[in-house]
XYZ file of C-alpha atoms in Angstrom:
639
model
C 6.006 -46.650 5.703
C 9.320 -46.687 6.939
C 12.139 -44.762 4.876
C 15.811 -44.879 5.343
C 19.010 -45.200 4.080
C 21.680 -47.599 4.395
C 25.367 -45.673 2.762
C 27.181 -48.511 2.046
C 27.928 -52.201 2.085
C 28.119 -54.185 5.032
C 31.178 -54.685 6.731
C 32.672 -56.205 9.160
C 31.480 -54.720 13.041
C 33.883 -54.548 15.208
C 35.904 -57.153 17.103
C 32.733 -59.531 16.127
C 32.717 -61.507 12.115
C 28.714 -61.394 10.866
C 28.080 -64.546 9.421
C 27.596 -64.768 5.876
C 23.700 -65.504 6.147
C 23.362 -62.012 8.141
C 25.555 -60.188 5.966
C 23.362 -61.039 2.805
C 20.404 -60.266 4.606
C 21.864 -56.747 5.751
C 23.357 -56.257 2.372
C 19.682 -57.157 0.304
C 17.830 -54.743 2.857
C 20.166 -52.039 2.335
C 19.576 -52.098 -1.461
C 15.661 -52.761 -1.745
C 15.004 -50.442 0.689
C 17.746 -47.225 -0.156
C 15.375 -43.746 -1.041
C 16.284 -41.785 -3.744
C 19.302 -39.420 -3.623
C 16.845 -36.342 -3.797
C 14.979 -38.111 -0.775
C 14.800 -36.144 2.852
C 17.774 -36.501 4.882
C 17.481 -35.560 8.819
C 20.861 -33.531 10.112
C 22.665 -34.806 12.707
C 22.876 -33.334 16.348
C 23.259 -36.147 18.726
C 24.928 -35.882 21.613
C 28.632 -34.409 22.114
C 31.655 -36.632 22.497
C 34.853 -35.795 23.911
C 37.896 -38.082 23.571
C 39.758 -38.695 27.335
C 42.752 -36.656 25.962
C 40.765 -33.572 26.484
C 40.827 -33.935 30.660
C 43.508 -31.496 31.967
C 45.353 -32.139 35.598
C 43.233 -30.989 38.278
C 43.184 -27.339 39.743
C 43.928 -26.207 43.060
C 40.781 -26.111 45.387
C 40.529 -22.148 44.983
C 41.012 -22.451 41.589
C 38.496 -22.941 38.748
C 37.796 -21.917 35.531
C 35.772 -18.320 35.493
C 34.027 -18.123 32.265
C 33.103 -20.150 29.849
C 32.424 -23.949 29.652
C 35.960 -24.553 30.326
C 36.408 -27.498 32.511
C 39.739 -28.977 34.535
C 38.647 -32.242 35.709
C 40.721 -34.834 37.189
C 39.674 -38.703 37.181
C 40.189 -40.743 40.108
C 43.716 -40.249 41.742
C 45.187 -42.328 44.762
C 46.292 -40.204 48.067
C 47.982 -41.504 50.735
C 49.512 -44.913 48.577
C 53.002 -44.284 47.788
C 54.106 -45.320 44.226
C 49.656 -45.891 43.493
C 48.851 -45.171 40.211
C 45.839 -42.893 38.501
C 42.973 -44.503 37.908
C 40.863 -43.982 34.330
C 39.638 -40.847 33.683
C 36.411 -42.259 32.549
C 35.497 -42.553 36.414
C 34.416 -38.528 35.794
C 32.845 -36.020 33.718
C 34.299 -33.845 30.447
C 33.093 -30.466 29.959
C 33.554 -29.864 25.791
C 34.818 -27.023 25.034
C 32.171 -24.085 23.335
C 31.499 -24.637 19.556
C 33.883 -23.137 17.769
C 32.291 -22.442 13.690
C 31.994 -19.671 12.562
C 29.098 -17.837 10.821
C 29.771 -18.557 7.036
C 30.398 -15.780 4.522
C 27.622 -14.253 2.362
C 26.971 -16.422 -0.480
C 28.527 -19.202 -0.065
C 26.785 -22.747 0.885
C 26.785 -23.337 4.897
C 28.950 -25.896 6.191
C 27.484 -28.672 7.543
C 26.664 -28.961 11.475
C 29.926 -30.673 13.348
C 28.622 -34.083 13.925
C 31.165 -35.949 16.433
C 29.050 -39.175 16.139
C 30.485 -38.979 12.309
C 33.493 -40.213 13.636
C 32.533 -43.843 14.469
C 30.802 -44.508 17.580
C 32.395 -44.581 21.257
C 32.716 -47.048 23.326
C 30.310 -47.136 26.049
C 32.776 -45.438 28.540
C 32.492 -42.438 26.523
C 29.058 -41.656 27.922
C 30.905 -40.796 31.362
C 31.292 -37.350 30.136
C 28.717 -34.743 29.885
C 28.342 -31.973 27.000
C 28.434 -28.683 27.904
C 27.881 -27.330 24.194
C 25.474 -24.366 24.049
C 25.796 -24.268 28.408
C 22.970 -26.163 29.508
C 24.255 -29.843 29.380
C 23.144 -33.114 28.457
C 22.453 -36.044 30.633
C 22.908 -39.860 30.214
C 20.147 -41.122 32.160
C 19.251 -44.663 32.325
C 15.740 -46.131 31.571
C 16.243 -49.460 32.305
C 18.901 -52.170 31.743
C 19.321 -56.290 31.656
C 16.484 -56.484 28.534
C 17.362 -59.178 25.945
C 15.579 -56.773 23.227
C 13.368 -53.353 23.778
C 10.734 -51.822 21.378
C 10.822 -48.019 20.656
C 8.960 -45.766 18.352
C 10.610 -42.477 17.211
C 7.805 -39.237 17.548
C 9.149 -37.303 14.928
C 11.469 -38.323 12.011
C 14.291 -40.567 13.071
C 18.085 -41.254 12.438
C 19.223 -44.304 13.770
C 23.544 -44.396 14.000
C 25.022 -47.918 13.720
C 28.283 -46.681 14.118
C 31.186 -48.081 12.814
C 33.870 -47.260 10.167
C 31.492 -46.803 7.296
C 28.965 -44.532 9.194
C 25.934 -46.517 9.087
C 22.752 -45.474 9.627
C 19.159 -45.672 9.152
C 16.277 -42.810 8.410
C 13.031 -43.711 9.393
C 9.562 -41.773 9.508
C 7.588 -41.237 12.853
C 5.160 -43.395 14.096
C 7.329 -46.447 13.291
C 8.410 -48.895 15.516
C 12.014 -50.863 15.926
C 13.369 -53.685 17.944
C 16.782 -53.845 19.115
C 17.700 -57.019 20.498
C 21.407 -58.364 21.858
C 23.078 -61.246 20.356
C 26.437 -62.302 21.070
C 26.487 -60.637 24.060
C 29.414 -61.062 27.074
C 29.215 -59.517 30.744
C 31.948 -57.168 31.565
C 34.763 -58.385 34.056
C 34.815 -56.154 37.154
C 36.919 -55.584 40.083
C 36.226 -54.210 43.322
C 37.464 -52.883 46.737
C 35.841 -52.036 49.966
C 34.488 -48.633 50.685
C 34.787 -47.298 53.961
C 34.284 -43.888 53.898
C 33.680 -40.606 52.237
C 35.492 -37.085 53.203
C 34.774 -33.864 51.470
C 37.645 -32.327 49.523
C 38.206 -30.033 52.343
C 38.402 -32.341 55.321
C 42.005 -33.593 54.865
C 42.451 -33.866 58.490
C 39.275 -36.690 58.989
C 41.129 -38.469 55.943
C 44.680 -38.604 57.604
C 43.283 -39.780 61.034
C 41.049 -42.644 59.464
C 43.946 -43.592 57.280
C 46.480 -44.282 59.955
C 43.440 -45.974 62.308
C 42.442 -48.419 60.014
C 46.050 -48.792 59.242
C 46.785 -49.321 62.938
C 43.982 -51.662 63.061
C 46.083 -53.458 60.501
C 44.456 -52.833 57.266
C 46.045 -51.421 53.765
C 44.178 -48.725 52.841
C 43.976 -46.219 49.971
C 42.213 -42.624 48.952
C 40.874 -41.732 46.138
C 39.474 -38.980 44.460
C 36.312 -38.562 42.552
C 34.277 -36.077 40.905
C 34.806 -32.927 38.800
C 35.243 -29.589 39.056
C 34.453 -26.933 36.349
C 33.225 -23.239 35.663
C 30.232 -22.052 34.261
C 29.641 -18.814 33.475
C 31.888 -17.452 36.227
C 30.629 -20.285 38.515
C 32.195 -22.587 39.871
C 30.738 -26.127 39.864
C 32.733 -29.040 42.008
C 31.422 -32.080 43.291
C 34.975 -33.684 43.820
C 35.063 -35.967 47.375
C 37.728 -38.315 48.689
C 37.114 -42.198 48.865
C 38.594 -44.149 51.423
C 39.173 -47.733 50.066
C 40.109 -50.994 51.017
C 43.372 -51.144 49.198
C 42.965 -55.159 48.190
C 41.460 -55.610 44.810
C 38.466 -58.503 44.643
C 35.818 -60.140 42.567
C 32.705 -58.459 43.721
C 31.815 -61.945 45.173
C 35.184 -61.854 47.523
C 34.632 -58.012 48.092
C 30.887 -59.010 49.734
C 32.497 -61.272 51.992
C 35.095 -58.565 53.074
C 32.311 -56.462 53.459
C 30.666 -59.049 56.085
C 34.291 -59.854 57.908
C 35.010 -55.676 58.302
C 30.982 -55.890 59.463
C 31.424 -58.377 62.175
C 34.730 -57.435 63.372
C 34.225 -53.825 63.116
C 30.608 -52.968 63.334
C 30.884 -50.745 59.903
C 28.421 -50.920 57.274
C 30.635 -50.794 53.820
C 29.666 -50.261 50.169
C 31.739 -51.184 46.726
C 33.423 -49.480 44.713
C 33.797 -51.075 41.287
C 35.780 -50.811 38.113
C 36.193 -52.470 35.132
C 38.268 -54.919 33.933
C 37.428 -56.041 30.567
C 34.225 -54.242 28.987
C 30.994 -55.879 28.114
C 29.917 -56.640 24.586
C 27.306 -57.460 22.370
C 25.801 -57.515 18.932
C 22.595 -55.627 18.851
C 20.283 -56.581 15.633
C 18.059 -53.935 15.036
C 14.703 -55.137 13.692
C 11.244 -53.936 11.657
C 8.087 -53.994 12.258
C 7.824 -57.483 10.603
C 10.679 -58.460 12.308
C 13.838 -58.483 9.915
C 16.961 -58.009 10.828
C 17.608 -55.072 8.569
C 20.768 -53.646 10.610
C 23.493 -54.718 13.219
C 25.799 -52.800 15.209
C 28.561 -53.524 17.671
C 27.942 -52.572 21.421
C 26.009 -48.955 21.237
C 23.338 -47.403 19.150
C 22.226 -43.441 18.884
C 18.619 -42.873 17.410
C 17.549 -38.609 17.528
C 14.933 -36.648 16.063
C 16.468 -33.556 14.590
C 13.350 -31.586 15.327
C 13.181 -32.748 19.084
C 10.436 -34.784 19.139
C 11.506 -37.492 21.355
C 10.257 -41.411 21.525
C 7.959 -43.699 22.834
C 9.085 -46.706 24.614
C 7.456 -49.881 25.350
C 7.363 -51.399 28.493
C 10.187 -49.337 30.318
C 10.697 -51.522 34.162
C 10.914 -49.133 36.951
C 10.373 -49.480 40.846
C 12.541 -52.682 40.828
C 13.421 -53.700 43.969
C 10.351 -52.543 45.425
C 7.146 -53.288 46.095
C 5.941 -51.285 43.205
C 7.620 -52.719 40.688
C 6.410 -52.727 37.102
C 6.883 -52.025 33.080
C 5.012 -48.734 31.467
C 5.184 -47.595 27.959
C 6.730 -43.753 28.506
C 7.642 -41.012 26.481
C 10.809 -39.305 26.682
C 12.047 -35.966 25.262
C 15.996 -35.772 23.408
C 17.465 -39.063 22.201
C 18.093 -42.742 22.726
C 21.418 -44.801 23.146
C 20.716 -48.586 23.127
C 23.539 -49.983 24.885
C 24.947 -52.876 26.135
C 25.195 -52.945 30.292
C 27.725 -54.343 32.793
C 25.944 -57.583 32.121
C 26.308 -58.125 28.545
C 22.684 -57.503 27.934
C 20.726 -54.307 26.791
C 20.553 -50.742 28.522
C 18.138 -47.772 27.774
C 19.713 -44.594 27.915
C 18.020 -41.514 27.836
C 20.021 -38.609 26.613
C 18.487 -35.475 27.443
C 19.096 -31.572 28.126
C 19.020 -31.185 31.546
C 15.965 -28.562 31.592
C 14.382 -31.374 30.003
C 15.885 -33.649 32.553
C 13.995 -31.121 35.105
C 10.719 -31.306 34.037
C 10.139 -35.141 34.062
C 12.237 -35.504 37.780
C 10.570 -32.183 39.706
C 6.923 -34.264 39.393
C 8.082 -37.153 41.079
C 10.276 -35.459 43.707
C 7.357 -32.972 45.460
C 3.434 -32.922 44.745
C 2.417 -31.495 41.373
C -0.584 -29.944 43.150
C 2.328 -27.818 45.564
C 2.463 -23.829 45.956
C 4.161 -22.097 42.875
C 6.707 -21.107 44.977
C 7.805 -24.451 46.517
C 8.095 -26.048 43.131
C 10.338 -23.461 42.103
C 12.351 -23.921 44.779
C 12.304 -27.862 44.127
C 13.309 -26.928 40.901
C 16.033 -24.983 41.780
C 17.522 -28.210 44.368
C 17.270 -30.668 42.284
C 19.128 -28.713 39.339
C 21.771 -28.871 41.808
C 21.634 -32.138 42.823
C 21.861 -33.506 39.461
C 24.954 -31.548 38.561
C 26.157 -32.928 42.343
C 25.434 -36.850 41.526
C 27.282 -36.595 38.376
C 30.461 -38.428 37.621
C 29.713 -39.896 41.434
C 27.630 -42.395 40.606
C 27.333 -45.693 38.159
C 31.114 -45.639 37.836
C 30.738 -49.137 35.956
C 27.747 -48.474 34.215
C 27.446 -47.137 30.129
C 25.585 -43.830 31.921
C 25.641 -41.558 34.638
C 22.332 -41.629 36.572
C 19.643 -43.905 36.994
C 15.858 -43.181 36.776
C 15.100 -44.663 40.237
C 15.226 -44.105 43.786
C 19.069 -44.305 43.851
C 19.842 -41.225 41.715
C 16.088 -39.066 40.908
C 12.848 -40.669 39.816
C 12.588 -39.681 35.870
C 9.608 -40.645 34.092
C 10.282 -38.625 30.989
C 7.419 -36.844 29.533
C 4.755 -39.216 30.694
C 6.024 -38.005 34.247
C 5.363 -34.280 33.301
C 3.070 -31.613 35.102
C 2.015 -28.313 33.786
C 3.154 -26.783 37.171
C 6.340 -28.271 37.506
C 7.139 -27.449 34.127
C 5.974 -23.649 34.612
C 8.523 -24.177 37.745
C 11.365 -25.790 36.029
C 11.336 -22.692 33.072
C 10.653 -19.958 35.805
C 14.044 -21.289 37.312
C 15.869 -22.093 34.057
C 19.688 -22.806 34.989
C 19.298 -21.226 38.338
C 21.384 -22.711 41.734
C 22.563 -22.271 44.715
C 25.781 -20.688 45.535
C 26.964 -19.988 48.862
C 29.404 -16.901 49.662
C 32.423 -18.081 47.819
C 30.654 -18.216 44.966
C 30.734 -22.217 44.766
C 27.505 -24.392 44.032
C 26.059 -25.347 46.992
C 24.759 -29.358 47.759
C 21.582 -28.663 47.848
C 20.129 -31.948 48.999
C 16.450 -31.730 50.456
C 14.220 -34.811 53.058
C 10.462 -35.253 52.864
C 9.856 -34.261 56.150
C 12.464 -32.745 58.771
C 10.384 -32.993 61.865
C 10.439 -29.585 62.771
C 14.305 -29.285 63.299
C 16.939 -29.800 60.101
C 20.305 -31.066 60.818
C 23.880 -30.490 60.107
C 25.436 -32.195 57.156
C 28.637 -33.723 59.580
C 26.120 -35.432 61.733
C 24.486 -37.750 59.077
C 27.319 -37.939 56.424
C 30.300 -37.204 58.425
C 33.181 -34.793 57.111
C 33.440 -31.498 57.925
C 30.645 -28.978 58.449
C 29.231 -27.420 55.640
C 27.955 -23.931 56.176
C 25.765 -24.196 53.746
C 24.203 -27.177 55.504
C 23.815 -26.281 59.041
C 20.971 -27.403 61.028
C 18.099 -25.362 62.130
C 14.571 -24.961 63.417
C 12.256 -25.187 60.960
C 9.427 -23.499 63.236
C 7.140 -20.445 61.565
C 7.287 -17.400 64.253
C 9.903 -16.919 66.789
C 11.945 -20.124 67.852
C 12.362 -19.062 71.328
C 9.148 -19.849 72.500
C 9.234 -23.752 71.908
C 11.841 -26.296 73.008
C 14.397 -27.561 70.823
C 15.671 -31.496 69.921
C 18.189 -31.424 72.743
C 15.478 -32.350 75.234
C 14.370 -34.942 72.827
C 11.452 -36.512 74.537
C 9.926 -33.030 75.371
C 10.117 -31.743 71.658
C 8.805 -35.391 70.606
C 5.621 -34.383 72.246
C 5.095 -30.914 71.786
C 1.269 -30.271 71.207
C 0.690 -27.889 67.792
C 4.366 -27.324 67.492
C 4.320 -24.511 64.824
C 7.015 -26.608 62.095
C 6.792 -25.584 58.214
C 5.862 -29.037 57.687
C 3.560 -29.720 60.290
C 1.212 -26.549 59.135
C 1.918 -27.455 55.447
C -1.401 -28.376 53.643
C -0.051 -31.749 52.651
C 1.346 -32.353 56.160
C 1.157 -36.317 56.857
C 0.921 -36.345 60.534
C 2.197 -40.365 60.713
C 5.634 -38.560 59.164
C 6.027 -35.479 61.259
C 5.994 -38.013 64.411
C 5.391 -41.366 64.274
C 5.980 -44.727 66.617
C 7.138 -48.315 65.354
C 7.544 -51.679 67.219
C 9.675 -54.716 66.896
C 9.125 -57.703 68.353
C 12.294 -59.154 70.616
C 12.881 -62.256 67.600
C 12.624 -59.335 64.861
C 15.629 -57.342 66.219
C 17.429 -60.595 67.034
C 17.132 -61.598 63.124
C 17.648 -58.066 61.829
C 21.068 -57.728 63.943
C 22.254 -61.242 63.767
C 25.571 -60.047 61.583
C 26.177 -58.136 63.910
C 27.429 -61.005 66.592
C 26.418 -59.991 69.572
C 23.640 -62.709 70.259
C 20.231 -62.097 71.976
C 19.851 -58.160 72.180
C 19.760 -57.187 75.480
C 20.131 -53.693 75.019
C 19.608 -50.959 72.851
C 20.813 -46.914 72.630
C 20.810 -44.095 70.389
C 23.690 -41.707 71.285
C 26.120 -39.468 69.241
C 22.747 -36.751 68.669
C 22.861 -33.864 66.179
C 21.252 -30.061 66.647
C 17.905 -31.894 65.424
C 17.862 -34.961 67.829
C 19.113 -37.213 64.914
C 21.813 -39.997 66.058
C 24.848 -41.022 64.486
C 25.633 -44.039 66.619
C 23.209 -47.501 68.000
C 25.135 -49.122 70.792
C 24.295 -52.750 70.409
C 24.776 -55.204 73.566
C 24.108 -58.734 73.807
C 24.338 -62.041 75.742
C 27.352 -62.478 73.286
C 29.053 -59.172 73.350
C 28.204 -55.437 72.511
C 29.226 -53.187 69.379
C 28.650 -49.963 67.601
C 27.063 -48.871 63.973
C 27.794 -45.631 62.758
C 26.037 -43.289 60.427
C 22.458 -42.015 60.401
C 21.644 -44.280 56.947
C 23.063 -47.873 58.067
C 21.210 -47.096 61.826
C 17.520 -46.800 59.760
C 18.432 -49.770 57.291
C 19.400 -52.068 60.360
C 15.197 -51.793 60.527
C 14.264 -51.868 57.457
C 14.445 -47.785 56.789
C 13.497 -46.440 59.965
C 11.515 -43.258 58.719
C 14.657 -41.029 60.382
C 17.291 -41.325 63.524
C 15.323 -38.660 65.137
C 14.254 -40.593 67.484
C 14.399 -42.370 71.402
C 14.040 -46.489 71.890
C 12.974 -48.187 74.786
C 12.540 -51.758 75.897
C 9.180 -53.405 76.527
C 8.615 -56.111 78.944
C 6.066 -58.537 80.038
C 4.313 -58.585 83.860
C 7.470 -60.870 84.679
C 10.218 -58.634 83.436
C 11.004 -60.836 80.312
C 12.163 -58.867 77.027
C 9.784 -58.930 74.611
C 10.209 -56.275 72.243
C 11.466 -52.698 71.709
C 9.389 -49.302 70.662
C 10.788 -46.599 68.270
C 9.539 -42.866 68.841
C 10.158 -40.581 66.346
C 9.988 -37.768 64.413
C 10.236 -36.692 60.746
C 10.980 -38.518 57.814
C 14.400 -38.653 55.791
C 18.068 -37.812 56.503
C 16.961 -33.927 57.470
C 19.591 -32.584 55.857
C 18.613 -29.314 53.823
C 15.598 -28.609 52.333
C 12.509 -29.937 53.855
C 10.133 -30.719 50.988
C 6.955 -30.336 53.023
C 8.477 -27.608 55.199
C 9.416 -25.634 51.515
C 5.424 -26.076 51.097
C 4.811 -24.576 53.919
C 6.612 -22.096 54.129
C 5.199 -21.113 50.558
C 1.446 -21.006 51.902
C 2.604 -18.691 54.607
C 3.705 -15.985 52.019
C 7.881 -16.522 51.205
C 9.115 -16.474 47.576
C 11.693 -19.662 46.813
C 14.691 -17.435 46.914
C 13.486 -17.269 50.562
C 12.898 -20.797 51.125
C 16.145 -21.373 49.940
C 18.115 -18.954 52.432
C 16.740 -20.431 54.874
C 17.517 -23.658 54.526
C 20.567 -23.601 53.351
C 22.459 -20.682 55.609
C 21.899 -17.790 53.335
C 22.921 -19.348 49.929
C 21.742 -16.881 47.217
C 20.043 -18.074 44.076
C 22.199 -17.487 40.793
C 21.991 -18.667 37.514
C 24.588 -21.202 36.027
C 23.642 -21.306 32.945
């Protein structure tokens, strides 16, 4: 049965008294159940910490470190505010430094393996920062989060950390399961201002002109940067980008309503940025199979299997929000962190190598059943995109991506395909770089339609050369019209596209037609103000046809949404912007609803998933696939 090891007496967890009952309930576990001293002990090799102290200042934009895992990363700083203050560096990554032991001398005894987490456990915050020990680096990826309690079973032999001043922990045998439940538990206090807009590092120009308009529109306003930047093995890795904030801090309840006012007034769909306040906290009882409480710990746990074997978890939620929403018992490689959320209540994190990372996303991104070639070059993106996402996301969350739609779909080993896999290690620690030697965003669609588009078009910023639209046509591109005579390319017979010939081609995605009744646009654009619809145009068209701007006009007025993204979720996720509208009438001339024509299916931007396919049954290695759709970036290993 189960065998572990309690190394002291109880004390005291943090900021929280355990009442006496608990205590002598800890304290008679801890000695009926303590092995013998000769007993097997697992090492430790959880995951990395690095205290905040360690961030440097920022480089210069053409500088970065060249070698190495050496990272200069700055945390969020205000531009454009004079007198505004830094934010917390928490808001973005830490690169550690290399291990530093060296080799012991011939007969002596080996020093024990550096364990970091023998320090006392971090805060939650600390998982904001990702370990670059041994190059390839480990991710904090979210299972699932709001669960009163969660049931786990380690795979392998198990050391469960409890943290704390006296180093807690627990040694248990595989096939054994525990229950961590939260008691005690309080929701963290945020904050929150408006987001209006994103710039790339580079586009300093876009930032200065939308600062002083929304300033002459009477507005306070405020920039701030996020993201990292750091070198790997002579490459340089930055994902740094320029928020442009409302500069009023709010409750996120006030912020939503600022959201809607800025919405009605100014026809721009806003997101939130959040901070926080005052952490959340918890007591987290960890329970046995017969369900005693035979540890506690404040805030965080960290349960590994030295010899990698991973865990099972019971019924992990995914898909929620959706239609498919549901709970699965998974498997996951690396180790666990049980901690608690923004909400006060429990959060899964998986921490995992990011090869390992690779091998349970890649399945759920593109078809298992996909040429060799395409997954490799899936593989090869969505290393990429990972490294992109990091320190830009869940800036008020105890981890750094999620394992949905928002971030990458990650079902852990359960998820995991023999051909992906085979992709993932043919690729291992390969990118893109473009000619400066920098890692290129190498975001990817489902389907572009025949024609991908430029990255200014749907995101704004400056152009990105590595993200320039192009046809996406096998044989020469002269002999076939092109987006900007929409309608004709629309209804091109056997257009020649990568992702029209592709083998798992979806015809109802390469071109497809959807109708709203005249009440159904009325309700979906009712925020907007304008009244009955009356009209309807898509103008402000990329190199692919895609449009950046819907002029709205109606018996009440007329306005404007921007952006590619807030144009399809106006209609519940229009399958792209690539597309023409027109108004349908009865005999008498009365409105009665409007017709969407389209083609493709996603933003467009990059690689074309079903395109890559494509292009992979017609003969081109993923190095290939790659150059093409992203301008001639070269694959390169970071790692």
């Amino acid at each position: 049965m189960t065998a572990w090891r309690c190394d002291c007496t109880v004390s005291p967890p943090v900021r929280h008294a355990v009442t006496q009952l608990l205590a002598a309930v800890l304290l008679s576990a801890c000695v009926a159940s303590k092995p013998a001293a000769d007993g097997p002990r697992a090492s430790a090799t959880g995951p990395a910490v690095v205290s905040s102290s360690e961030a440097t200042s920022s480089p210069q934009d053409s500088e970065a470190g060249a070698t190495g895992a050496d990272a200069s990363v700055p945390g969020p700083e205000t531009l454009g505010t004079p007198g505004a203050s830094s934010g917390a560096t928490d808001s973005a990554p830490v690169a550690a430094p290399p291990d530093g032991h060296e080799a012991p001398s011939m007969g002596t005894e080996p020093p024990p393996p550096e364990d970091p987490l023998a320090q006392g456990i971090p805060t939650p915050g600390d998982l904001k920062r990702l370990d670059f020990r041994g190059g390839e680096p480990r991710v904090p990826v979210r299972l699932m989060e709001g669960r009163n309690e969660v049931t786990f079973s380690p795979r392998g032999r198990m050391r469960l950390r409890f943290g704390g001043p006296d180093e807690k922990m627990l040694d248990a045998a595989a096939g054994t399961r525990w229950t961590v439940r939260v008691t005690q538990g309080s929701p963290a206090v945020l904050s929150a201002r408006v987001q209006l807009a994103e710039f790339r590092m580079a586009d300093r120009a876009g930032l200065q002109a939308a600062l002083e308009s929304w300033r002459e529109k009477g507005l306070e306003v405020r920039a701030q940067v996020l993201g990292s930047v750091y070198g790997i093995a002579g490459k340089v890795i930055d994902n740094r980008r320029t928020l442009l904030l409302v500069d009023e801090v709010l409750t996120p309840e006030a912020a939503g309503h600022k959201q809607a006012e800025l919405l009605r007034s100014h026809g721009v769909q806003t997101t939130l940025f959040e901070e926080v306040r005052t952490p959340s906290k918890a007591i987290l009882e960890v329970r046995d199979e017969a369900g005693v409480v035979v540890g506690m710990a404040q805030d965080r746990l960290d349960a590994e299997t030295p010899d990698g074997a991973g865990f099972d978890v019971r019924q992990v939620e995914y898909g929620v929000g959706y239609d498919f929403h549901g709970f699965e018992d998974r498997t996951f490689r690396g180790a666990l962190q049980l901690v608690v959320d923004r909400s006060g209540q429990l959060a899964v994190v998986n921490v995992v190598p990011l090869e390992d990372l690779l091998k349970g996303l890649v399945p759920a991104e593109i078809y298992a059943r996909a040429h060799s070639e395409a997954l490799k070059a899936q593989a090869v993106t969505a290393r990429g995109e990972v490294l992109a996402k990091v320190g830009i996301k869940h800036l008020a969350d105890p981890y750094l991506l999620c394992s949905e739609q928002h971030c990458a779909v990650y079902r852990g080993r359960t998820g995991e395909a023999a051909s992906t896999t085979a992709a993932v290690e043919a690729t291992r620690g390969e990118g893109l770089f473009s000619e400066d030697g920098r890692l290129v965003d190498s975001v990817y669609s489902a389907v572009c339609g025949g024609h991908t588009e430029d990255n200014d078009v749907v995101w704004g910023g400056p152009p990105d050369p590595s993200l320039r639209g192009r046809p996406d046509v096998i044989g020469p591109v002269g002999a076939h019209p092109l987006p900007a005579s929409l309608e004709r390319w629309l209804t091109t017979a056997n257009l020649p596209a990568a992702c029209r010939l592709s083998s798992f081609a979806q015809p109802s995605k390469f071109r497809w037609e959807k109708r709203f009744t005249a009440e159904q646009v009325d309700t979906r654009l009712k925020r907007l103000g304008v009244g009955r619809v009356q009209a309807l145009a898509l103008t402000d068209r990329g190199v692919s046809g895609r449009a950046a701007v819907l002029t709205v006009s109606g018996d009440k007025g007329a306005t404007q949404v921007r952006g590619e993204l807030n144009i399809r979720r106006l209609f519940g996720m229009l399958n792209s912007s690539m597309a023409v509208v027109e108004a349908e009438r009865d005999a008498g001339g009365r409105l009665t609803g409007w017709l969407f024509r389209g083609g493709g299916w996603g933003h467009g931007v990059g690689m074309c998933q079903t395109g890559a396919i494509g292009r992979a049954e017609a003969g081109q290695r993923y190095q290939d696939i790659l150059r093409h759709y992203f301008n001639g970036a070269t694959v390169a290993p970071i790692y």
